[in-house]
mmCIF file of C-alpha atoms in Angstrom:
data_model
loop_
_atom_site.group_PDB
_atom_site.id
_atom_site.type_symbol
_atom_site.label_atom_id
_atom_site.label_comp_id
_atom_site.label_asym_id
_atom_site.label_seq_id
_atom_site.Cartn_x
_atom_site.Cartn_y
_atom_site.Cartn_z
ATOM 1 C CA UNK A 1 -33.654 6.356 18.260
ATOM 2 C CA UNK A 2 -32.840 7.623 14.771
ATOM 3 C CA UNK A 3 -29.423 9.145 14.173
ATOM 4 C CA UNK A 4 -29.164 12.934 14.306
ATOM 5 C CA UNK A 5 -26.223 15.104 13.286
ATOM 6 C CA UNK A 6 -25.476 17.596 16.048
ATOM 7 C CA UNK A 7 -23.046 20.523 16.055
ATOM 8 C CA UNK A 8 -22.121 21.466 19.610
ATOM 9 C CA UNK A 9 -21.128 25.165 19.714
ATOM 10 C CA UNK A 10 -20.639 27.240 22.862
ATOM 11 C CA UNK A 11 -22.057 24.351 24.845
ATOM 12 C CA UNK A 12 -25.310 24.395 22.868
ATOM 13 C CA UNK A 13 -26.478 21.633 20.516
ATOM 14 C CA UNK A 14 -27.538 22.724 17.022
ATOM 15 C CA UNK A 15 -29.755 20.300 15.118
ATOM 16 C CA UNK A 16 -32.097 20.560 12.196
ATOM 17 C CA UNK A 17 -29.546 20.407 9.384
ATOM 18 C CA UNK A 18 -31.132 19.434 6.084
ATOM 19 C CA UNK A 19 -27.898 18.598 4.218
ATOM 20 C CA UNK A 20 -24.555 17.518 5.631
ATOM 21 C CA UNK A 21 -21.279 15.803 4.817
ATOM 22 C CA UNK A 22 -18.661 14.704 7.343
ATOM 23 C CA UNK A 23 -15.496 13.414 5.682
ATOM 24 C CA UNK A 24 -12.720 11.477 7.398
ATOM 25 C CA UNK A 25 -9.689 10.155 5.533
ATOM 26 C CA UNK A 26 -6.218 8.718 6.128
ATOM 27 C CA UNK A 27 -4.922 10.624 3.087
ATOM 28 C CA UNK A 28 -5.249 14.061 4.659
ATOM 29 C CA UNK A 29 -4.778 15.359 8.170
ATOM 30 C CA UNK A 30 -7.839 17.436 9.018
ATOM 31 C CA UNK A 31 -11.295 15.933 9.004
ATOM 32 C CA UNK A 32 -13.929 18.030 7.238
ATOM 33 C CA UNK A 33 -17.595 18.919 7.589
ATOM 34 C CA UNK A 34 -20.120 20.810 5.485
ATOM 35 C CA UNK A 35 -23.650 21.429 6.792
ATOM 36 C CA UNK A 36 -26.589 23.501 5.596
ATOM 37 C CA UNK A 37 -30.268 24.142 6.160
ATOM 38 C CA UNK A 38 -33.095 25.816 4.295
ATOM 39 C CA UNK A 39 -36.311 26.654 6.110
ATOM 40 C CA UNK A 40 -38.978 29.233 6.857
ATOM 41 C CA UNK A 41 -38.391 31.891 9.469
ATOM 42 C CA UNK A 42 -38.718 30.787 13.077
ATOM 43 C CA UNK A 43 -38.533 27.074 12.336
ATOM 44 C CA UNK A 44 -34.872 26.064 12.834
ATOM 45 C CA UNK A 45 -34.205 25.711 16.558
ATOM 46 C CA UNK A 46 -32.362 29.025 16.897
ATOM 47 C CA UNK A 47 -29.814 28.443 14.125
ATOM 48 C CA UNK A 48 -28.844 31.769 12.534
ATOM 49 C CA UNK A 49 -25.692 33.627 11.418
ATOM 50 C CA UNK A 50 -25.311 35.066 14.915
ATOM 51 C CA UNK A 51 -25.159 31.618 16.514
ATOM 52 C CA UNK A 52 -22.912 30.104 13.814
ATOM 53 C CA UNK A 53 -19.849 32.288 13.290
ATOM 54 C CA UNK A 54 -16.491 31.833 11.575
ATOM 55 C CA UNK A 55 -13.699 30.754 13.898
ATOM 56 C CA UNK A 56 -16.037 29.145 16.405
ATOM 57 C CA UNK A 57 -14.863 25.980 18.085
ATOM 58 C CA UNK A 58 -17.228 23.054 17.809
ATOM 59 C CA UNK A 59 -17.734 19.330 18.062
ATOM 60 C CA UNK A 60 -19.668 17.237 15.560
ATOM 61 C CA UNK A 61 -21.709 14.327 16.904
ATOM 62 C CA UNK A 62 -24.015 11.642 15.639
ATOM 63 C CA UNK A 63 -26.258 11.308 18.684
ATOM 64 C CA UNK A 64 -23.694 10.661 21.467
ATOM 65 C CA UNK A 65 -20.861 9.555 19.162
ATOM 66 C CA UNK A 66 -18.189 12.208 18.688
ATOM 67 C CA UNK A 67 -16.892 12.454 15.108
ATOM 68 C CA UNK A 68 -14.873 15.645 14.907
ATOM 69 C CA UNK A 69 -13.472 18.463 17.041
ATOM 70 C CA UNK A 70 -12.401 21.639 15.319
ATOM 71 C CA UNK A 71 -13.438 25.044 14.042
ATOM 72 C CA UNK A 72 -15.817 26.688 11.585
ATOM 73 C CA UNK A 73 -13.929 28.011 8.549
ATOM 74 C CA UNK A 74 -16.744 29.444 6.427
ATOM 75 C CA UNK A 75 -20.339 30.567 6.953
ATOM 76 C CA UNK A 76 -22.646 31.445 4.038
ATOM 77 C CA UNK A 77 -26.048 32.935 4.955
ATOM 78 C CA UNK A 78 -28.704 33.476 2.289
ATOM 79 C CA UNK A 79 -32.196 34.777 3.027
ATOM 80 C CA UNK A 80 -35.311 36.477 1.752
ATOM 81 C CA UNK A 81 -38.645 37.682 3.077
ATOM 82 C CA UNK A 82 -40.023 34.250 3.947
ATOM 83 C CA UNK A 83 -37.163 31.750 3.864
ATOM 84 C CA UNK A 84 -33.517 31.580 4.770
ATOM 85 C CA UNK A 85 -30.578 29.264 4.243
ATOM 86 C CA UNK A 86 -27.328 28.826 6.116
ATOM 87 C CA UNK A 87 -24.251 26.792 5.202
ATOM 88 C CA UNK A 88 -21.188 26.197 7.373
ATOM 89 C CA UNK A 89 -17.927 24.441 6.578
ATOM 90 C CA UNK A 90 -14.943 23.606 8.716
ATOM 91 C CA UNK A 91 -12.205 21.205 9.688
ATOM 92 C CA UNK A 92 -10.795 19.452 12.708
ATOM 93 C CA UNK A 93 -8.093 21.187 14.753
ATOM 94 C CA UNK A 94 -5.308 19.939 12.474
ATOM 95 C CA UNK A 95 -6.517 22.500 9.932
ATOM 96 C CA UNK A 96 -4.480 25.097 11.832
ATOM 97 C CA UNK A 97 -1.303 23.119 11.125
ATOM 98 C CA UNK A 98 -2.141 23.094 7.406
ATOM 99 C CA UNK A 99 -2.754 26.848 7.274
ATOM 100 C CA UNK A 100 -0.101 28.194 9.638
ATOM 101 C CA UNK A 101 3.654 28.655 9.291
ATOM 102 C CA UNK A 102 6.415 29.783 11.647
ATOM 103 C CA UNK A 103 9.688 31.678 11.690
ATOM 104 C CA UNK A 104 11.557 28.391 11.289
ATOM 105 C CA UNK A 105 13.356 26.051 13.663
ATOM 106 C CA UNK A 106 15.894 23.210 13.743
ATOM 107 C CA UNK A 107 15.256 20.016 15.718
ATOM 108 C CA UNK A 108 18.632 18.417 16.337
ATOM 109 C CA UNK A 109 18.578 14.875 17.742
ATOM 110 C CA UNK A 110 14.823 14.828 18.316
ATOM 111 C CA UNK A 111 12.235 12.257 17.274
ATOM 112 C CA UNK A 112 9.097 12.742 15.212
ATOM 113 C CA UNK A 113 7.017 12.428 18.378
ATOM 114 C CA UNK A 114 9.041 15.147 20.121
ATOM 115 C CA UNK A 115 8.958 17.465 17.107
ATOM 116 C CA UNK A 116 5.216 17.013 16.617
ATOM 117 C CA UNK A 117 4.537 17.621 20.310
ATOM 118 C CA UNK A 118 6.501 20.889 20.294
ATOM 119 C CA UNK A 119 4.790 22.169 17.155
ATOM 120 C CA UNK A 120 1.269 21.077 18.129
ATOM 121 C CA UNK A 121 1.269 22.351 21.714
ATOM 122 C CA UNK A 122 0.627 26.058 20.918
ATOM 123 C CA UNK A 123 -2.479 25.002 18.976
ATOM 124 C CA UNK A 124 -3.909 22.961 21.846
ATOM 125 C CA UNK A 125 -3.337 19.729 19.927
ATOM 126 C CA UNK A 126 -2.083 16.607 21.693
ATOM 127 C CA UNK A 127 -0.004 13.920 19.954
ATOM 128 C CA UNK A 128 -1.059 10.274 20.212
ATOM 129 C CA UNK A 129 0.975 7.322 18.950
ATOM 130 C CA UNK A 130 -0.499 3.959 17.980
ATOM 131 C CA UNK A 131 1.435 0.834 18.929
ATOM 132 C CA UNK A 132 2.195 0.084 15.275
ATOM 133 C CA UNK A 133 4.096 3.379 14.932
ATOM 134 C CA UNK A 134 5.594 3.771 18.409
ATOM 135 C CA UNK A 135 9.140 2.610 17.630
ATOM 136 C CA UNK A 136 9.404 4.717 14.473
ATOM 137 C CA UNK A 137 7.828 7.813 16.020
ATOM 138 C CA UNK A 138 10.172 7.744 19.022
ATOM 139 C CA UNK A 139 13.364 7.139 17.023
ATOM 140 C CA UNK A 140 15.592 10.265 17.024
ATOM 141 C CA UNK A 141 16.689 11.667 13.676
ATOM 142 C CA UNK A 142 20.438 11.085 13.472
ATOM 143 C CA UNK A 143 21.139 12.085 9.884
ATOM 144 C CA UNK A 144 20.286 15.452 8.425
ATOM 145 C CA UNK A 145 18.837 17.733 11.115
ATOM 146 C CA UNK A 146 15.094 18.260 10.510
ATOM 147 C CA UNK A 147 14.669 21.936 9.666
ATOM 148 C CA UNK A 148 11.364 23.779 9.529
ATOM 149 C CA UNK A 149 12.016 26.555 7.029
ATOM 150 C CA UNK A 150 10.871 30.122 7.463
ATOM 151 C CA UNK A 151 7.289 30.345 6.208
ATOM 152 C CA UNK A 152 6.941 26.602 5.573
ATOM 153 C CA UNK A 153 3.499 25.252 6.545
ATOM 154 C CA UNK A 154 3.777 23.193 9.717
ATOM 155 C CA UNK A 155 1.761 20.303 8.282
ATOM 156 C CA UNK A 156 3.967 20.087 5.201
ATOM 157 C CA UNK A 157 7.054 19.810 7.415
ATOM 158 C CA UNK A 158 5.502 17.164 9.677
ATOM 159 C CA UNK A 159 4.478 15.086 6.660
ATOM 160 C CA UNK A 160 8.064 15.191 5.372
ATOM 161 C CA UNK A 161 9.339 13.802 8.675
ATOM 162 C CA UNK A 162 6.533 11.220 8.782
ATOM 163 C CA UNK A 163 7.570 9.881 5.379
ATOM 164 C CA UNK A 164 11.106 9.368 6.669
ATOM 165 C CA UNK A 165 9.667 7.255 9.487
ATOM 166 C CA UNK A 166 7.101 5.498 7.237
ATOM 167 C CA UNK A 167 4.085 6.519 9.317
ATOM 168 C CA UNK A 168 0.747 8.225 8.683
ATOM 169 C CA UNK A 169 -0.509 11.398 10.348
ATOM 170 C CA UNK A 170 -4.269 11.574 10.884
ATOM 171 C CA UNK A 171 -6.780 13.312 13.133
ATOM 172 C CA UNK A 172 -8.722 11.606 15.891
ATOM 173 C CA UNK A 173 -12.217 12.520 17.088
ATOM 174 C CA UNK A 174 -10.855 14.966 19.680
ATOM 175 C CA UNK A 175 -8.932 16.869 17.002
ATOM 176 C CA UNK A 176 -5.585 15.509 18.162
ATOM 177 C CA UNK A 177 -2.748 14.306 15.936
ATOM 178 C CA UNK A 178 -2.488 10.526 15.742
ATOM 179 C CA UNK A 179 0.705 8.902 14.439
ATOM 180 C CA UNK A 180 -0.179 5.529 12.979
ATOM 181 C CA UNK A 181 0.193 3.083 10.099
ATOM 182 C CA UNK A 182 -2.255 1.333 7.787
ATOM 183 C CA UNK A 183 -4.809 -0.296 10.056
ATOM 184 C CA UNK A 184 -5.169 -3.961 10.918
ATOM 185 C CA UNK A 185 -8.463 -3.689 12.846
ATOM 186 C CA UNK A 186 -11.441 -5.121 11.018
ATOM 187 C CA UNK A 187 -14.822 -3.597 10.328
ATOM 188 C CA UNK A 188 -17.797 -5.234 12.007
ATOM 189 C CA UNK A 189 -19.471 -6.186 8.721
ATOM 190 C CA UNK A 190 -18.528 -6.941 5.127
ATOM 191 C CA UNK A 191 -19.451 -4.966 2.037
ATOM 192 C CA UNK A 192 -21.469 -7.208 -0.265
ATOM 193 C CA UNK A 193 -23.090 -6.373 -3.573
ATOM 194 C CA UNK A 194 -26.779 -7.255 -3.449
ATOM 195 C CA UNK A 195 -26.851 -6.942 0.340
ATOM 196 C CA UNK A 196 -25.698 -3.717 1.998
ATOM 197 C CA UNK A 197 -24.136 -1.995 -1.045
ATOM 198 C CA UNK A 198 -26.645 0.480 -2.528
ATOM 199 C CA UNK A 199 -24.382 1.726 -5.314
ATOM 200 C CA UNK A 200 -20.747 1.904 -6.322
ATOM 201 C CA UNK A 201 -18.416 3.917 -8.522
ATOM 202 C CA UNK A 202 -14.835 3.203 -9.452
ATOM 203 C CA UNK A 203 -11.736 5.141 -10.387
ATOM 204 C CA UNK A 204 -9.031 3.238 -12.262
ATOM 205 C CA UNK A 205 -5.957 4.697 -13.924
ATOM 206 C CA UNK A 206 -3.042 3.238 -15.867
ATOM 207 C CA UNK A 207 -0.980 6.440 -15.861
ATOM 208 C CA UNK A 208 1.084 5.328 -12.870
ATOM 209 C CA UNK A 209 1.393 1.665 -13.905
ATOM 210 C CA UNK A 210 4.614 0.392 -15.462
ATOM 211 C CA UNK A 211 5.934 -2.805 -16.989
ATOM 212 C CA UNK A 212 9.176 -2.744 -14.992
ATOM 213 C CA UNK A 213 10.255 -1.017 -11.788
ATOM 214 C CA UNK A 214 14.015 -0.502 -11.618
ATOM 215 C CA UNK A 215 15.903 0.883 -8.630
ATOM 216 C CA UNK A 216 19.622 1.612 -8.704
ATOM 217 C CA UNK A 217 21.471 2.112 -5.459
ATOM 218 C CA UNK A 218 24.923 3.301 -4.531
ATOM 219 C CA UNK A 219 27.811 1.514 -2.897
ATOM 220 C CA UNK A 220 28.916 3.183 0.351
ATOM 221 C CA UNK A 221 31.514 5.919 -0.254
ATOM 222 C CA UNK A 222 31.121 5.590 -4.038
ATOM 223 C CA UNK A 223 30.513 8.764 -6.060
ATOM 224 C CA UNK A 224 27.637 8.917 -8.502
ATOM 225 C CA UNK A 225 29.839 10.465 -11.191
ATOM 226 C CA UNK A 226 31.300 7.839 -13.527
ATOM 227 C CA UNK A 227 35.111 8.040 -13.395
ATOM 228 C CA UNK A 228 37.050 6.952 -16.475
ATOM 229 C CA UNK A 229 38.918 3.703 -15.927
ATOM 230 C CA UNK A 230 37.228 3.071 -12.568
ATOM 231 C CA UNK A 231 34.529 0.452 -12.036
ATOM 232 C CA UNK A 232 31.986 2.229 -9.888
ATOM 233 C CA UNK A 233 28.969 0.249 -11.081
ATOM 234 C CA UNK A 234 26.044 0.473 -8.714
ATOM 235 C CA UNK A 235 23.707 -2.180 -7.289
ATOM 236 C CA UNK A 236 20.491 -2.519 -9.272
ATOM 237 C CA UNK A 237 17.267 -4.495 -8.996
ATOM 238 C CA UNK A 238 14.416 -4.776 -11.476
ATOM 239 C CA UNK A 239 11.001 -6.370 -11.002
ATOM 240 C CA UNK A 240 8.104 -6.725 -13.407
ATOM 241 C CA UNK A 241 4.627 -5.419 -12.815
ATOM 242 C CA UNK A 242 2.088 -7.865 -11.417
ATOM 243 C CA UNK A 243 -0.635 -5.938 -13.240
ATOM 244 C CA UNK A 244 -1.306 -6.301 -16.944
ATOM 245 C CA UNK A 245 0.928 -3.761 -18.689
ATOM 246 C CA UNK A 246 1.458 -5.103 -22.187
ATOM 247 C CA UNK A 247 3.638 -2.383 -23.643
ATOM 248 C CA UNK A 248 7.121 -1.258 -22.655
ATOM 249 C CA UNK A 249 6.759 1.238 -19.767
ATOM 250 C CA UNK A 250 9.836 1.244 -17.505
ATOM 251 C CA UNK A 251 10.043 3.254 -14.285
ATOM 252 C CA UNK A 252 13.568 3.936 -12.997
ATOM 253 C CA UNK A 253 14.557 5.418 -9.644
ATOM 254 C CA UNK A 254 18.174 6.314 -8.919
ATOM 255 C CA UNK A 255 19.015 6.474 -5.235
ATOM 256 C CA UNK A 256 21.732 8.721 -3.861
ATOM 257 C CA UNK A 257 21.781 6.524 -0.771
ATOM 258 C CA UNK A 258 23.813 3.418 0.035
ATOM 259 C CA UNK A 259 21.603 0.514 -1.108
ATOM 260 C CA UNK A 260 22.673 -3.040 -1.843
ATOM 261 C CA UNK A 261 20.849 -5.308 -4.276
ATOM 262 C CA UNK A 262 18.441 -6.519 -1.589
ATOM 263 C CA UNK A 263 17.644 -2.929 -0.639
ATOM 264 C CA UNK A 264 17.052 -2.031 -4.270
ATOM 265 C CA UNK A 265 14.679 -4.974 -4.653
ATOM 266 C CA UNK A 266 12.721 -3.997 -1.533
ATOM 267 C CA UNK A 267 12.353 -0.434 -2.781
ATOM 268 C CA UNK A 268 11.296 -1.614 -6.260
ATOM 269 C CA UNK A 269 8.662 -3.957 -4.808
ATOM 270 C CA UNK A 270 7.336 -1.173 -2.611
ATOM 271 C CA UNK A 271 7.141 1.232 -5.536
ATOM 272 C CA UNK A 272 5.221 -1.341 -7.591
ATOM 273 C CA UNK A 273 2.796 -2.155 -4.763
ATOM 274 C CA UNK A 274 2.017 1.502 -4.100
ATOM 275 C CA UNK A 275 1.502 2.339 -7.768
ATOM 276 C CA UNK A 276 -0.748 -0.655 -8.349
ATOM 277 C CA UNK A 277 -2.686 -0.120 -5.121
ATOM 278 C CA UNK A 278 -3.336 3.551 -5.840
ATOM 279 C CA UNK A 279 -4.496 2.781 -9.380
ATOM 280 C CA UNK A 280 -7.580 0.930 -8.091
ATOM 281 C CA UNK A 281 -10.187 2.728 -6.017
ATOM 282 C CA UNK A 282 -13.908 2.110 -5.510
ATOM 283 C CA UNK A 283 -16.465 4.103 -3.538
ATOM 284 C CA UNK A 284 -19.355 2.081 -2.103
ATOM 285 C CA UNK A 285 -22.532 3.707 -0.811
ATOM 286 C CA UNK A 286 -24.462 2.092 2.037
ATOM 287 C CA UNK A 287 -27.576 3.126 3.937
ATOM 288 C CA UNK A 288 -27.151 4.876 7.267
ATOM 289 C CA UNK A 289 -24.065 5.996 9.144
ATOM 290 C CA UNK A 290 -23.476 2.870 11.227
ATOM 291 C CA UNK A 291 -21.966 -0.479 10.342
ATOM 292 C CA UNK A 292 -24.814 -2.303 12.087
ATOM 293 C CA UNK A 293 -28.073 -1.138 13.637
ATOM 294 C CA UNK A 294 -27.056 0.706 16.798
ATOM 295 C CA UNK A 295 -23.411 -0.229 16.174
ATOM 296 C CA UNK A 296 -20.247 1.704 15.375
ATOM 297 C CA UNK A 297 -20.018 4.605 12.957
ATOM 298 C CA UNK A 298 -18.182 3.787 9.702
ATOM 299 C CA UNK A 299 -14.509 4.594 10.314
ATOM 300 C CA UNK A 300 -11.478 4.902 8.010
ATOM 301 C CA UNK A 301 -8.265 2.881 8.418
ATOM 302 C CA UNK A 302 -10.006 -0.423 9.010
ATOM 303 C CA UNK A 303 -9.856 -3.576 6.914
ATOM 304 C CA UNK A 304 -13.108 -4.755 5.397
ATOM 305 C CA UNK A 305 -14.112 -7.827 3.428
ATOM 306 C CA UNK A 306 -15.482 -6.821 0.012
ATOM 307 C CA UNK A 307 -17.622 -9.225 -1.996
ATOM 308 C CA UNK A 308 -18.286 -7.642 -5.373
ATOM 309 C CA UNK A 309 -18.819 -10.210 -8.160
ATOM 310 C CA UNK A 310 -19.215 -7.493 -10.797
ATOM 311 C CA UNK A 311 -15.666 -6.293 -10.066
ATOM 312 C CA UNK A 312 -14.420 -9.826 -9.432
ATOM 313 C CA UNK A 313 -13.480 -8.951 -5.860
ATOM 314 C CA UNK A 314 -13.757 -11.230 -2.860
ATOM 315 C CA UNK A 315 -10.993 -10.105 -0.549
ATOM 316 C CA UNK A 316 -10.029 -7.568 2.094
ATOM 317 C CA UNK A 317 -9.579 -3.886 1.330
ATOM 318 C CA UNK A 318 -8.544 -0.914 3.421
ATOM 319 C CA UNK A 319 -11.123 1.773 4.160
ATOM 320 C CA UNK A 320 -9.307 4.921 3.065
ATOM 321 C CA UNK A 321 -12.114 7.439 3.513
ATOM 322 C CA UNK A 322 -15.660 7.655 4.826
ATOM 323 C CA UNK A 323 -18.185 10.378 4.044
ATOM 324 C CA UNK A 324 -21.291 10.507 6.212
ATOM 325 C CA UNK A 325 -23.958 12.201 4.106
ATOM 326 C CA UNK A 326 -27.405 13.679 4.732
ATOM 327 C CA UNK A 327 -29.490 14.867 1.776
ATOM 328 C CA UNK A 328 -32.828 14.327 0.059
ATOM 329 C CA UNK A 329 -31.990 10.608 -0.144
ATOM 330 C CA UNK A 330 -31.713 10.362 3.642
ATOM 331 C CA UNK A 331 -28.656 9.220 5.613
ATOM 332 C CA UNK A 332 -25.979 7.344 3.682
ATOM 333 C CA UNK A 333 -22.252 6.669 3.917
ATOM 334 C CA UNK A 334 -19.736 6.666 1.094
ATOM 335 C CA UNK A 335 -16.853 4.262 1.775
ATOM 336 C CA UNK A 336 -13.735 4.498 -0.385
ATOM 337 C CA UNK A 337 -11.565 1.377 -0.362
ATOM 338 C CA UNK A 338 -8.168 0.489 -1.821
ATOM 339 C CA UNK A 339 -5.780 -2.453 -1.550
ATOM 340 C CA UNK A 340 -3.869 -2.191 1.723
ATOM 341 C CA UNK A 341 -0.602 -2.331 -0.234
ATOM 342 C CA UNK A 342 -1.290 1.228 -1.402
ATOM 343 C CA UNK A 343 -0.298 2.375 2.093
ATOM 344 C CA UNK A 344 2.555 -0.053 2.765
ATOM 345 C CA UNK A 345 5.148 2.611 3.527
ATOM 346 C CA UNK A 346 8.907 2.151 3.687
ATOM 347 C CA UNK A 347 11.239 4.528 5.542
ATOM 348 C CA UNK A 348 13.093 7.171 3.575
ATOM 349 C CA UNK A 349 16.781 7.781 4.196
ATOM 350 C CA UNK A 350 17.341 10.821 6.415
ATOM 351 C CA UNK A 351 20.430 12.252 4.796
ATOM 352 C CA UNK A 352 18.960 13.134 1.386
ATOM 353 C CA UNK A 353 16.055 15.040 -0.100
ATOM 354 C CA UNK A 354 12.666 13.322 0.034
ATOM 355 C CA UNK A 355 12.594 11.725 -3.376
ATOM 356 C CA UNK A 356 10.157 8.912 -2.638
ATOM 357 C CA UNK A 357 6.899 10.584 -1.817
ATOM 358 C CA UNK A 358 3.441 9.033 -1.937
#
């Protein structure tokens, strides 16, 4: 059976879409969809502006495989005497956390998992925790009390706390919040130029690449202000870029937190790995929406072997985003990959402002 994209609304399946995109990424919380059709009157299985309305809850399927659970954000009808068109866009349930704010609240002595559960419950969103993130997500905040400011978007606040715990926040197929880390599961197939790769496009930037990454720490109970006649020199570590940066381009981070030389080196290595990983991104396009015939749908946050002689790649990459697409070219999937090191997070210190943000 060929794959069909189905929007389930009010218990009724809606098919017949002529163009569609379903995007899932580990870089943003809500998953996204955009569907449209153009046809003659009376030829679209009952799809019309009355059956597709803003705010409607829905589920997006490929045949029996659930991809997304959320709501319709926008509906754009366009019609004439003989033809009509309808477009609908929306996001998974986490979109409410991005849009909505509250009157503010403090969460003294609570963990990220507890905070997320309290904030997600009114929206009908459950919180799931992968094994890789369980210890971090359940660790209570013991430094500065997490404070959701008046009017602050809920998602922005949750991301701040997630960075402190070095975890990722993503959406699952049911629209729930999943606390996780960069994946270790492997895709069922490899991406290979000349085999399953139809086309590719890259995005490379040197703006965030530096010749040296320098992190200065602070001795415990030592002020940052230099006092005359007092040796309050701070720990410091410097590492060179592993990428080719020929000219002098230093990057210096000064930490307000107690860090010894080893801690400074760890932070400098992390900063380098993230910058270099994020500077290299390639989108591969493959036929169909499944990894193998009748197999699993392409899914983000999985490792995949990439064999691309033109780029000189023959190693594993992390699937950062997938876009299932339907258009005049048929059914295809865009797969964006990066080095896994781009998402190798390190915890931030709780007692200071979030200065180390991806």
